[in-house]
């Protein structure tokens, strides 16, 4: 490696000397690298003009190395039983991340996913994906990989009928396969996306006048939403649970309870990653990303179900709402698109049964449920636990 570096250094020195410091002359120059093949002055000029690329590349490599070392130190401290404070991104870091063309990348990835694969290529490509993301194929309805015409069909693969029994002894079941990032009570009008990283309940759900929970109050801003005016029944409290769907998980989601959906709110936004590491790093990540919020009620009062988009997951589909279109090329920052399933007070809205098909992601993302329940409601979970669709989240 050292000898190779010396050869390239001598090469650049020869180029600069023989061109008099100017590499733009239209002369044909043969530069011989000791022990290598000769190349023309055109190649030399290209290399010389890109000489500064080594500076950002080196800086990027140094930053990546530092990040890996910092993660290694954090894991060592966690293994020793010490509490580690999470590093939260500054405003400039979040703004820089949002400048990345993640929406365009997601639309492009979506089109690639829908390209039909040749029959001979389907099994090798999908087998590689199964290996890379540790996909569990035991409960899949169609086990023959050659029957999936493209990657999109495989991502949205259905399960075998009755392969996931729905828990009947518990009030709330998992809406999807995934990992539990956080759960608990909503406190001080804030929700935890992961331990110690909070976001505003009001900014996540939007203005309360559209939620329909406080018709007698004046609510002109997102901050008007509070847990007090969402809770409708005395003796109840507000709870939440966050389930992260990894790329290898089953990508459809289902209704976690018996409830009625009265309102849909679509928030266009960024499509940053929602992996656990990024969720710990960016405060309010779920409020910044594109999301579809379904608002309604169940037997104990208020209930909401939110599908949060992410990088390569711009497409969020709700089965009963064919008008919903996510990840559009253009949108107004901070806007929301609202639709009422019960425009008149006497109309019932959309009724969903526990475990009923609700929608799907493309690749993987996050689901957040926020709901009202009696104060003795208890989650039967551990933080970081893997759950499968139909398994119990909690009960009274």
CSV table of C-alpha atoms in Angstrom, one decimal:
chain,number,residue,atom,x,y,z
A,1,UNK,CA,0.0,0.0,0.0
A,2,UNK,CA,2.8,2.4,0.9
A,3,UNK,CA,4.7,1.6,-2.4
A,4,UNK,CA,1.5,2.2,-4.4
A,5,UNK,CA,1.0,5.6,-2.7
A,6,UNK,CA,4.6,6.6,-3.6
A,7,UNK,CA,4.1,5.6,-7.2
A,8,UNK,CA,1.0,7.8,-7.5
A,9,UNK,CA,2.8,10.7,-5.8
A,10,UNK,CA,5.6,10.5,-8.3
A,11,UNK,CA,3.1,10.3,-11.1
A,12,UNK,CA,1.3,13.6,-10.1
A,13,UNK,CA,4.6,15.3,-9.6
A,14,UNK,CA,5.7,14.4,-13.1
A,15,UNK,CA,2.3,15.6,-14.5
A,16,UNK,CA,2.6,19.0,-12.8
A,17,UNK,CA,6.2,19.5,-13.7
A,18,UNK,CA,5.9,18.5,-17.4
A,19,UNK,CA,2.8,20.7,-17.8
A,20,UNK,CA,4.3,23.7,-16.1
A,21,UNK,CA,1.6,23.5,-13.4
A,22,UNK,CA,-1.3,23.6,-16.0
A,23,UNK,CA,-3.1,20.5,-16.9
A,24,UNK,CA,-5.5,22.0,-19.5
A,25,UNK,CA,-3.1,22.0,-22.5
A,26,UNK,CA,-4.1,20.0,-25.5
A,27,UNK,CA,-0.9,18.0,-25.7
A,28,UNK,CA,-0.6,14.2,-25.7
A,29,UNK,CA,1.6,13.2,-22.9
A,30,UNK,CA,2.5,9.7,-21.9
A,31,UNK,CA,3.1,9.3,-18.1
A,32,UNK,CA,4.7,6.1,-17.0
A,33,UNK,CA,4.0,4.8,-13.5
A,34,UNK,CA,6.8,2.7,-12.3
A,35,UNK,CA,5.7,-0.9,-12.4
A,36,UNK,CA,2.4,0.0,-14.1
A,37,UNK,CA,0.9,0.8,-17.5
A,38,UNK,CA,1.3,4.2,-19.2
A,39,UNK,CA,-1.7,6.5,-19.6
A,40,UNK,CA,-2.4,9.6,-21.6
A,41,UNK,CA,-2.4,13.3,-20.5
A,42,UNK,CA,-6.2,13.2,-20.7
A,43,UNK,CA,-6.3,10.7,-17.8
A,44,UNK,CA,-3.7,12.7,-16.0
A,45,UNK,CA,-5.7,15.9,-16.2
A,46,UNK,CA,-8.8,14.1,-14.9
A,47,UNK,CA,-6.9,12.7,-11.9
A,48,UNK,CA,-5.3,16.1,-11.3
A,49,UNK,CA,-8.7,18.0,-11.3
A,50,UNK,CA,-10.2,15.5,-8.9
A,51,UNK,CA,-7.2,15.7,-6.5
A,52,UNK,CA,-9.3,17.6,-3.9
A,53,UNK,CA,-11.8,14.8,-3.6
A,54,UNK,CA,-9.4,13.0,-1.2
A,55,UNK,CA,-10.0,15.8,1.4
A,56,UNK,CA,-13.8,15.3,1.8
A,57,UNK,CA,-13.4,11.5,1.4
A,58,UNK,CA,-10.9,11.5,4.1
A,59,UNK,CA,-13.0,13.7,6.4
A,60,UNK,CA,-16.0,11.5,5.8
A,61,UNK,CA,-14.1,8.4,6.5
A,62,UNK,CA,-12.7,9.9,9.7
A,63,UNK,CA,-16.2,10.9,10.8
A,64,UNK,CA,-17.6,7.4,10.1
A,65,UNK,CA,-14.7,5.9,12.0
A,66,UNK,CA,-15.3,8.2,15.0
A,67,UNK,CA,-19.1,7.3,14.9
A,68,UNK,CA,-18.3,3.6,14.9
A,69,UNK,CA,-15.9,4.1,17.8
A,70,UNK,CA,-18.5,6.2,19.7
A,71,UNK,CA,-21.1,3.4,19.2
A,72,UNK,CA,-18.6,0.8,20.4
A,73,UNK,CA,-17.9,2.8,23.6
A,74,UNK,CA,-21.7,3.2,24.1
A,75,UNK,CA,-22.2,-0.6,23.8
A,76,UNK,CA,-19.4,-1.3,26.2
A,77,UNK,CA,-20.9,1.1,28.8
A,78,UNK,CA,-24.4,-0.5,28.3
A,79,UNK,CA,-22.9,-4.0,28.7
A,80,UNK,CA,-21.4,-2.9,32.0
A,81,UNK,CA,-24.8,-1.9,33.3
A,82,UNK,CA,-24.2,1.9,33.1
A,83,UNK,CA,-26.9,4.3,31.9
A,84,UNK,CA,-25.8,6.0,28.7
A,85,UNK,CA,-27.2,9.4,27.6
A,86,UNK,CA,-28.3,9.5,24.0
A,87,UNK,CA,-26.8,12.1,21.7
A,88,UNK,CA,-29.6,14.2,20.1
A,89,UNK,CA,-29.1,15.8,16.8
A,90,UNK,CA,-28.8,19.6,16.6
A,91,UNK,CA,-31.1,21.7,14.4
A,92,UNK,CA,-28.4,22.1,11.7
A,93,UNK,CA,-27.9,18.3,11.6
A,94,UNK,CA,-31.6,17.7,11.1
A,95,UNK,CA,-31.8,20.4,8.5
A,96,UNK,CA,-28.9,18.9,6.6
A,97,UNK,CA,-30.5,15.4,6.7
A,98,UNK,CA,-33.8,16.8,5.4
A,99,UNK,CA,-32.0,18.3,2.4
A,100,UNK,CA,-31.1,14.8,1.2
A,101,UNK,CA,-33.5,13.8,-1.7
A,102,UNK,CA,-35.0,10.9,0.3
A,103,UNK,CA,-38.5,11.5,-1.3
A,104,UNK,CA,-37.1,11.2,-4.8
A,105,UNK,CA,-35.0,8.2,-3.8
A,106,UNK,CA,-38.1,6.6,-2.3
A,107,UNK,CA,-40.2,7.1,-5.5
A,108,UNK,CA,-37.3,5.7,-7.6
A,109,UNK,CA,-37.0,2.7,-5.3
A,110,UNK,CA,-40.8,2.2,-5.5
A,111,UNK,CA,-40.6,2.1,-9.3
A,112,UNK,CA,-37.7,-0.3,-9.2
A,113,UNK,CA,-39.6,-2.6,-6.9
A,114,UNK,CA,-42.5,-2.8,-9.4
A,115,UNK,CA,-40.2,-3.8,-12.3
A,116,UNK,CA,-41.0,-7.4,-13.3
A,117,UNK,CA,-38.1,-9.8,-12.7
A,118,UNK,CA,-37.2,-12.5,-15.3
A,119,UNK,CA,-38.3,-15.9,-14.0
A,120,UNK,CA,-34.8,-17.2,-13.8
A,121,UNK,CA,-33.7,-14.2,-11.6
A,122,UNK,CA,-36.5,-14.2,-9.1
A,123,UNK,CA,-35.3,-16.9,-6.8
A,124,UNK,CA,-31.7,-15.7,-6.6
A,125,UNK,CA,-32.6,-12.1,-5.9
A,126,UNK,CA,-35.3,-12.9,-3.3
A,127,UNK,CA,-33.2,-15.5,-1.7
A,128,UNK,CA,-30.4,-12.9,-1.3
A,129,UNK,CA,-33.0,-10.5,0.3
A,130,UNK,CA,-34.2,-13.3,2.7
A,131,UNK,CA,-30.6,-14.0,3.8
A,132,UNK,CA,-29.7,-10.3,4.1
A,133,UNK,CA,-32.7,-9.3,6.3
A,134,UNK,CA,-33.4,-12.7,8.0
A,135,UNK,CA,-36.9,-13.0,6.6
A,136,UNK,CA,-39.1,-15.6,8.3
A,137,UNK,CA,-40.9,-17.5,5.5
A,138,UNK,CA,-42.6,-20.0,7.8
A,139,UNK,CA,-46.0,-18.3,7.8
A,140,UNK,CA,-46.0,-16.9,4.2
A,141,UNK,CA,-48.9,-17.8,2.1
A,142,UNK,CA,-46.8,-18.3,-1.1
A,143,UNK,CA,-43.5,-20.0,-0.4
A,144,UNK,CA,-42.5,-20.4,-4.1
A,145,UNK,CA,-40.2,-17.4,-4.7
A,146,UNK,CA,-40.7,-17.7,-8.5
A,147,UNK,CA,-44.3,-16.7,-8.1
A,148,UNK,CA,-43.4,-13.2,-7.0
A,149,UNK,CA,-43.1,-11.1,-10.1
A,150,UNK,CA,-41.2,-8.3,-8.5
A,151,UNK,CA,-39.7,-7.1,-5.2
A,152,UNK,CA,-42.8,-5.1,-4.4
A,153,UNK,CA,-45.0,-8.2,-4.4
A,154,UNK,CA,-42.6,-10.0,-2.0
A,155,UNK,CA,-42.4,-7.0,0.4
A,156,UNK,CA,-46.3,-7.1,0.5
A,157,UNK,CA,-46.5,-10.8,0.8
A,158,UNK,CA,-49.6,-12.1,2.7
A,159,UNK,CA,-49.6,-14.6,5.5
A,160,UNK,CA,-51.3,-18.0,5.5
A,161,UNK,CA,-54.8,-18.0,6.7
A,162,UNK,CA,-55.0,-18.5,10.5
A,163,UNK,CA,-51.2,-18.5,10.8
A,164,UNK,CA,-51.4,-15.8,13.4
A,165,UNK,CA,-54.2,-16.3,16.0
A,166,UNK,CA,-55.6,-13.0,17.3
A,167,UNK,CA,-55.5,-12.8,21.1
A,168,UNK,CA,-59.0,-12.6,22.4
A,169,UNK,CA,-58.1,-12.3,26.1
A,170,UNK,CA,-56.4,-9.0,25.7
A,171,UNK,CA,-57.8,-5.6,24.8
A,172,UNK,CA,-55.1,-4.4,22.4
A,173,UNK,CA,-53.0,-6.6,20.0
A,174,UNK,CA,-50.0,-5.9,17.9
A,175,UNK,CA,-51.0,-4.4,14.5
A,176,UNK,CA,-47.9,-5.8,12.8
A,177,UNK,CA,-44.7,-7.8,13.1
A,178,UNK,CA,-41.9,-5.6,14.5
A,179,UNK,CA,-39.9,-4.5,17.5
A,180,UNK,CA,-41.4,-2.4,20.3
A,181,UNK,CA,-39.4,0.9,20.6
A,182,UNK,CA,-41.4,2.4,23.5
A,183,UNK,CA,-44.7,2.2,25.3
A,184,UNK,CA,-46.4,3.7,28.3
A,185,UNK,CA,-48.6,6.6,29.4
A,186,UNK,CA,-48.6,10.0,27.7
A,187,UNK,CA,-47.3,12.5,30.2
A,188,UNK,CA,-47.2,16.3,30.0
A,189,UNK,CA,-48.7,16.2,26.5
A,190,UNK,CA,-45.5,14.5,25.2
A,191,UNK,CA,-44.9,11.1,23.8
A,192,UNK,CA,-41.7,9.1,23.9
A,193,UNK,CA,-40.5,7.8,20.5
A,194,UNK,CA,-37.6,6.0,22.3
A,195,UNK,CA,-36.4,6.3,25.9
A,196,UNK,CA,-35.6,9.9,26.8
A,197,UNK,CA,-36.5,11.3,23.3
A,198,UNK,CA,-39.9,13.1,23.3
A,199,UNK,CA,-42.2,14.7,20.7
A,200,UNK,CA,-45.3,16.9,21.0
A,201,UNK,CA,-48.7,15.1,21.1
A,202,UNK,CA,-50.2,18.2,19.4
A,203,UNK,CA,-47.8,18.4,16.5
A,204,UNK,CA,-48.0,14.7,15.9
A,205,UNK,CA,-51.8,14.4,15.7
A,206,UNK,CA,-52.6,17.9,14.4
A,207,UNK,CA,-55.2,20.5,15.4
A,208,UNK,CA,-57.8,19.3,17.8
A,209,UNK,CA,-60.7,20.8,15.9
A,210,UNK,CA,-60.2,18.2,13.2
A,211,UNK,CA,-59.9,15.4,15.8
A,212,UNK,CA,-63.4,16.2,16.9
A,213,UNK,CA,-62.8,15.8,20.6
A,214,UNK,CA,-63.5,19.3,21.8
A,215,UNK,CA,-66.2,21.0,19.8
A,216,UNK,CA,-66.9,23.5,22.5
A,217,UNK,CA,-63.3,24.8,22.7
A,218,UNK,CA,-61.4,27.2,20.4
A,219,UNK,CA,-58.5,25.3,18.9
A,220,UNK,CA,-56.5,27.2,16.4
A,221,UNK,CA,-53.0,25.7,16.7
A,222,UNK,CA,-51.5,22.2,16.9
A,223,UNK,CA,-50.5,22.9,20.5
A,224,UNK,CA,-54.2,23.0,21.4
A,225,UNK,CA,-54.2,19.2,21.5
A,226,UNK,CA,-53.7,18.0,25.1
A,227,UNK,CA,-54.2,14.6,26.7
A,228,UNK,CA,-56.8,16.2,28.9
A,229,UNK,CA,-59.1,17.2,26.0
A,230,UNK,CA,-58.5,13.9,24.2
A,231,UNK,CA,-59.6,11.8,27.1
A,232,UNK,CA,-63.4,11.7,27.0
A,233,UNK,CA,-64.3,9.5,30.0
A,234,UNK,CA,-63.5,10.2,33.6
A,235,UNK,CA,-61.1,7.7,35.2
A,236,UNK,CA,-59.3,7.1,32.0
A,237,UNK,CA,-55.8,7.9,30.8
A,238,UNK,CA,-53.9,8.2,27.5
A,239,UNK,CA,-51.4,5.5,26.5
A,240,UNK,CA,-49.1,4.9,23.5
A,241,UNK,CA,-47.1,2.2,21.8
A,242,UNK,CA,-44.5,2.4,19.0
A,243,UNK,CA,-43.8,-0.6,16.8
A,244,UNK,CA,-40.9,-0.5,14.3
A,245,UNK,CA,-41.1,-2.7,11.2
A,246,UNK,CA,-37.6,-3.8,9.9
A,247,UNK,CA,-37.1,-4.5,6.2
A,248,UNK,CA,-37.3,-8.2,6.9
A,249,UNK,CA,-40.6,-8.1,8.7
A,250,UNK,CA,-44.1,-8.8,7.4
A,251,UNK,CA,-45.1,-5.4,5.8
A,252,UNK,CA,-48.9,-5.4,6.2
A,253,UNK,CA,-50.6,-3.9,9.2
A,254,UNK,CA,-53.9,-4.6,10.9
A,255,UNK,CA,-56.4,-3.2,13.3
A,256,UNK,CA,-55.3,-3.6,16.9
A,257,UNK,CA,-58.8,-3.3,18.4
A,258,UNK,CA,-62.5,-3.1,17.5
A,259,UNK,CA,-63.0,0.6,16.6
A,260,UNK,CA,-64.5,3.2,14.3
A,261,UNK,CA,-62.4,5.5,12.1
A,262,UNK,CA,-63.9,9.0,11.8
A,263,UNK,CA,-61.2,11.0,10.3
A,264,UNK,CA,-58.0,10.7,8.2
A,265,UNK,CA,-55.2,13.2,8.2
A,266,UNK,CA,-52.2,12.9,5.8
A,267,UNK,CA,-49.1,14.9,6.7
A,268,UNK,CA,-46.7,15.1,3.8
A,269,UNK,CA,-43.1,15.5,5.0
A,270,UNK,CA,-39.6,14.2,5.1
A,271,UNK,CA,-38.8,10.5,4.6
A,272,UNK,CA,-35.9,10.1,7.0
A,273,UNK,CA,-34.9,6.7,8.4
A,274,UNK,CA,-37.0,5.6,11.4
A,275,UNK,CA,-34.5,2.9,12.5
A,276,UNK,CA,-34.0,2.7,16.3
A,277,UNK,CA,-30.6,4.4,16.0
A,278,UNK,CA,-32.1,7.4,14.1
A,279,UNK,CA,-35.1,7.5,16.4
A,280,UNK,CA,-32.7,8.0,19.3
A,281,UNK,CA,-30.8,10.7,17.4
A,282,UNK,CA,-33.5,12.9,16.0
A,283,UNK,CA,-36.0,14.5,18.4
A,284,UNK,CA,-39.5,14.7,17.0
A,285,UNK,CA,-38.6,12.4,14.1
A,286,UNK,CA,-42.2,11.1,13.8
A,287,UNK,CA,-43.5,14.6,13.6
A,288,UNK,CA,-41.1,15.5,10.7
A,289,UNK,CA,-41.7,12.4,8.5
A,290,UNK,CA,-44.7,11.8,6.3
A,291,UNK,CA,-47.4,10.0,8.1
A,292,UNK,CA,-51.1,9.0,7.8
A,293,UNK,CA,-53.1,9.5,11.0
A,294,UNK,CA,-56.4,7.7,11.5
A,295,UNK,CA,-58.6,9.1,14.3
A,296,UNK,CA,-61.6,7.6,15.9
A,297,UNK,CA,-63.0,5.9,18.9
A,298,UNK,CA,-63.2,2.5,20.6
A,299,UNK,CA,-65.2,1.2,23.5
A,300,UNK,CA,-63.1,3.2,26.0
A,301,UNK,CA,-63.0,6.5,24.2
A,302,UNK,CA,-60.4,8.1,21.9
A,303,UNK,CA,-58.2,5.9,19.6
A,304,UNK,CA,-55.7,6.8,16.9
A,305,UNK,CA,-53.5,4.7,14.6
A,306,UNK,CA,-50.6,6.3,12.7
A,307,UNK,CA,-48.5,4.8,9.9
A,308,UNK,CA,-45.2,6.7,9.7
A,309,UNK,CA,-43.3,6.8,6.4
A,310,UNK,CA,-39.5,6.4,6.1
A,311,UNK,CA,-36.7,6.3,3.5
A,312,UNK,CA,-37.9,4.0,0.7
A,313,UNK,CA,-41.3,3.8,2.5
A,314,UNK,CA,-43.0,6.7,0.9
A,315,UNK,CA,-45.9,4.5,-0.2
A,316,UNK,CA,-48.4,4.1,2.6
A,317,UNK,CA,-51.6,2.3,1.6
A,318,UNK,CA,-54.9,2.2,3.5
A,319,UNK,CA,-57.1,-0.5,2.0
A,320,UNK,CA,-60.5,1.2,2.6
A,321,UNK,CA,-59.2,4.6,1.4
A,322,UNK,CA,-58.5,4.5,-2.3
A,323,UNK,CA,-58.2,8.3,-2.6
A,324,UNK,CA,-55.1,8.4,-0.3
A,325,UNK,CA,-51.9,9.2,-2.2
A,326,UNK,CA,-48.6,9.5,-0.4
A,327,UNK,CA,-45.1,10.7,-1.4
A,328,UNK,CA,-46.2,13.1,-4.0
A,329,UNK,CA,-43.4,15.0,-5.8
A,330,UNK,CA,-44.6,18.4,-4.5
A,331,UNK,CA,-46.1,19.4,-1.2
A,332,UNK,CA,-46.4,22.4,1.1
A,333,UNK,CA,-44.2,22.1,4.2
A,334,UNK,CA,-46.3,21.9,7.4
A,335,UNK,CA,-49.5,21.2,5.6
A,336,UNK,CA,-52.0,18.4,6.2
A,337,UNK,CA,-54.7,16.8,4.0
A,338,UNK,CA,-57.8,16.0,5.8
A,339,UNK,CA,-60.7,13.7,5.0
A,340,UNK,CA,-63.8,12.8,7.1
A,341,UNK,CA,-65.3,9.3,6.9
A,342,UNK,CA,-68.3,10.6,8.9
A,343,UNK,CA,-69.0,14.2,7.6
A,344,UNK,CA,-72.3,14.3,9.5
A,345,UNK,CA,-72.5,13.6,13.2
A,346,UNK,CA,-74.9,10.8,12.8
A,347,UNK,CA,-72.8,8.9,10.3
A,348,UNK,CA,-70.9,6.0,11.8
A,349,UNK,CA,-67.5,6.2,10.0
A,350,UNK,CA,-65.4,3.1,9.1
A,351,UNK,CA,-65.9,0.1,11.4
A,352,UNK,CA,-62.8,-2.1,11.9
A,353,UNK,CA,-62.6,-5.4,13.7
A,354,UNK,CA,-59.6,-6.5,15.8
A,355,UNK,CA,-57.1,-8.1,13.4
A,356,UNK,CA,-58.8,-6.9,10.2
A,357,UNK,CA,-56.6,-6.0,7.3
A,358,UNK,CA,-55.9,-2.2,7.4
A,359,UNK,CA,-53.0,-1.3,5.1
A,360,UNK,CA,-49.4,-1.9,4.0
A,361,UNK,CA,-46.0,-0.3,3.8
A,362,UNK,CA,-43.4,-0.7,1.1
A,363,UNK,CA,-40.2,-2.2,2.8
A,364,UNK,CA,-40.8,-1.2,6.4
A,365,UNK,CA,-41.5,1.6,8.8
A,366,UNK,CA,-43.2,2.5,12.1
A,367,UNK,CA,-46.7,2.3,13.6
A,368,UNK,CA,-47.8,4.5,16.6
A,369,UNK,CA,-51.0,3.9,18.4
A,370,UNK,CA,-52.3,6.5,20.9
A,371,UNK,CA,-55.4,5.6,22.8
A,372,UNK,CA,-57.6,6.2,25.8
A,373,UNK,CA,-58.1,3.4,28.4
A,374,UNK,CA,-58.9,2.9,32.0
A,375,UNK,CA,-56.0,3.8,34.4
A,376,UNK,CA,-55.4,0.2,35.3
A,377,UNK,CA,-54.5,-0.7,31.7
A,378,UNK,CA,-51.2,-2.6,31.7
A,379,UNK,CA,-48.8,-3.3,28.8
A,380,UNK,CA,-47.6,-6.9,28.7
A,381,UNK,CA,-44.3,-5.9,26.9
A,382,UNK,CA,-40.6,-5.3,27.4
A,383,UNK,CA,-38.8,-2.5,25.6
A,384,UNK,CA,-37.1,-3.8,22.5
A,385,UNK,CA,-39.2,-6.9,22.5
A,386,UNK,CA,-40.1,-8.5,19.1
A,387,UNK,CA,-43.8,-8.9,18.6
A,388,UNK,CA,-45.9,-10.5,15.9
A,389,UNK,CA,-49.2,-9.4,14.5
A,390,UNK,CA,-52.1,-10.6,16.7
A,391,UNK,CA,-50.0,-11.0,19.9
A,392,UNK,CA,-51.1,-9.1,23.0
A,393,UNK,CA,-49.8,-5.6,23.7
A,394,UNK,CA,-51.8,-5.0,26.9
A,395,UNK,CA,-55.0,-5.4,28.8
A,396,UNK,CA,-56.8,-4.3,32.0
